[in-house]
Coordinates of C-alpha atoms in Angstrom, one line a residue:
M72 CA -110.5 -118.7 -2.3
N73 CA -111.1 -115.0 -2.1
K74 CA -114.3 -113.3 -0.6
S75 CA -116.0 -112.7 -4.0
S76 CA -115.8 -116.4 -5.0
N77 CA -117.1 -117.4 -1.5
S78 CA -120.1 -114.9 -1.9
K79 CA -120.7 -116.3 -5.5
I80 CA -120.8 -119.9 -4.1
G81 CA -123.0 -118.9 -1.2
A82 CA -125.4 -117.1 -3.6
K83 CA -125.5 -120.1 -5.9
I84 CA -126.3 -122.4 -3.0
W85 CA -129.0 -120.1 -1.7
W86 CA -130.7 -119.8 -5.1
S87 CA -130.4 -123.5 -5.7
F88 CA -132.0 -124.2 -2.3
A89 CA -134.8 -121.7 -3.2
L90 CA -135.4 -123.5 -6.5
F91 CA -135.6 -126.9 -4.6
V92 CA -138.0 -125.4 -2.1
N93 CA -140.1 -124.0 -5.0
V94 CA -140.2 -127.4 -6.6
I95 CA -141.3 -129.1 -3.3
L96 CA -144.0 -126.3 -2.8
T97 CA -145.2 -126.8 -6.4
I98 CA -145.8 -130.5 -5.9
Q99 CA -147.4 -129.9 -2.5
A100 CA -149.7 -127.2 -4.0
I101 CA -150.7 -129.4 -6.9
F102 CA -151.5 -132.5 -4.9
T103 CA -153.6 -130.5 -2.3
Q104 CA -155.3 -128.6 -5.1
N105 CA -154.6 -125.3 -3.3
V106 CA -155.2 -122.6 -5.9
L107 CA -153.6 -119.8 -3.8
G108 CA -150.6 -122.0 -3.2
C109 CA -150.3 -122.5 -7.0
I110 CA -150.4 -118.8 -7.5
M111 CA -147.9 -118.1 -4.9
V112 CA -145.5 -120.8 -6.3
I113 CA -145.8 -119.4 -9.8
L114 CA -144.9 -115.9 -8.4
F115 CA -142.0 -117.4 -6.4
G116 CA -140.9 -119.2 -9.5
L117 CA -140.9 -116.0 -11.6
F118 CA -138.8 -114.3 -9.0
I119 CA -136.3 -117.1 -9.0
A120 CA -136.3 -117.1 -12.9
K121 CA -135.7 -113.4 -12.9
Y122 CA -133.0 -113.0 -10.2
G123 CA -131.7 -116.6 -9.7
D124 CA -131.2 -117.9 -13.2
P125 CA -128.2 -115.6 -13.9
I126 CA -126.5 -116.9 -10.8
I127 CA -127.4 -120.6 -10.9
F128 CA -126.9 -121.1 -14.7
E129 CA -124.1 -118.5 -15.3
K130 CA -121.8 -120.9 -17.2
Y131 CA -124.7 -122.4 -19.2
N132 CA -126.1 -118.9 -20.2
N133 CA -122.5 -117.7 -21.3
Q134 CA -122.0 -120.8 -23.4
R135 CA -125.5 -120.3 -25.0
K136 CA -124.7 -116.7 -25.8
I137 CA -121.5 -117.8 -27.5
K138 CA -123.2 -120.4 -29.5
Y139 CA -126.0 -118.0 -30.5
R140 CA -123.3 -115.4 -31.6
N141 CA -121.6 -118.1 -33.8
A142 CA -124.9 -119.2 -35.3
C143 CA -125.8 -115.5 -36.2
K144 CA -122.4 -115.1 -37.9
Q145 CA -122.8 -118.3 -39.8
R146 CA -126.3 -117.2 -40.9
E147 CA -125.0 -113.8 -42.1
V148 CA -122.3 -115.6 -44.1
F149 CA -124.9 -117.9 -45.6
E150 CA -127.2 -115.0 -46.5
K151 CA -124.5 -113.2 -48.2
K152 CA -123.6 -116.2 -50.2
E153 CA -127.2 -116.8 -51.0
K154 CA -127.7 -113.1 -52.2
L155 CA -124.6 -113.5 -54.4
R156 CA -125.9 -116.7 -55.9
R157 CA -129.3 -115.2 -56.6
F158 CA -127.6 -112.1 -58.1
K159 CA -125.6 -114.1 -60.5
N160 CA -128.6 -116.3 -61.5
D161 CA -130.7 -113.2 -62.5

């Protein structure tokens, strides 16, 4: 393994741990009915969603982008066929 793959694995472990801690703190804040704790957990969750999501779910996000592009291409083909069909019927 090279240095970049080790750093990627380390970052993924760190963000996964941060997500786990956020879940535990969320449960604790809800059960104790701590409003300030709930607000802090929400802010921490937004931070994780913005910076940790691309690292933790990198493969999933790439697959989703590919599927979305394919769906857009299929939609364009369908719309072109539909326009031709409507033009022929008019």
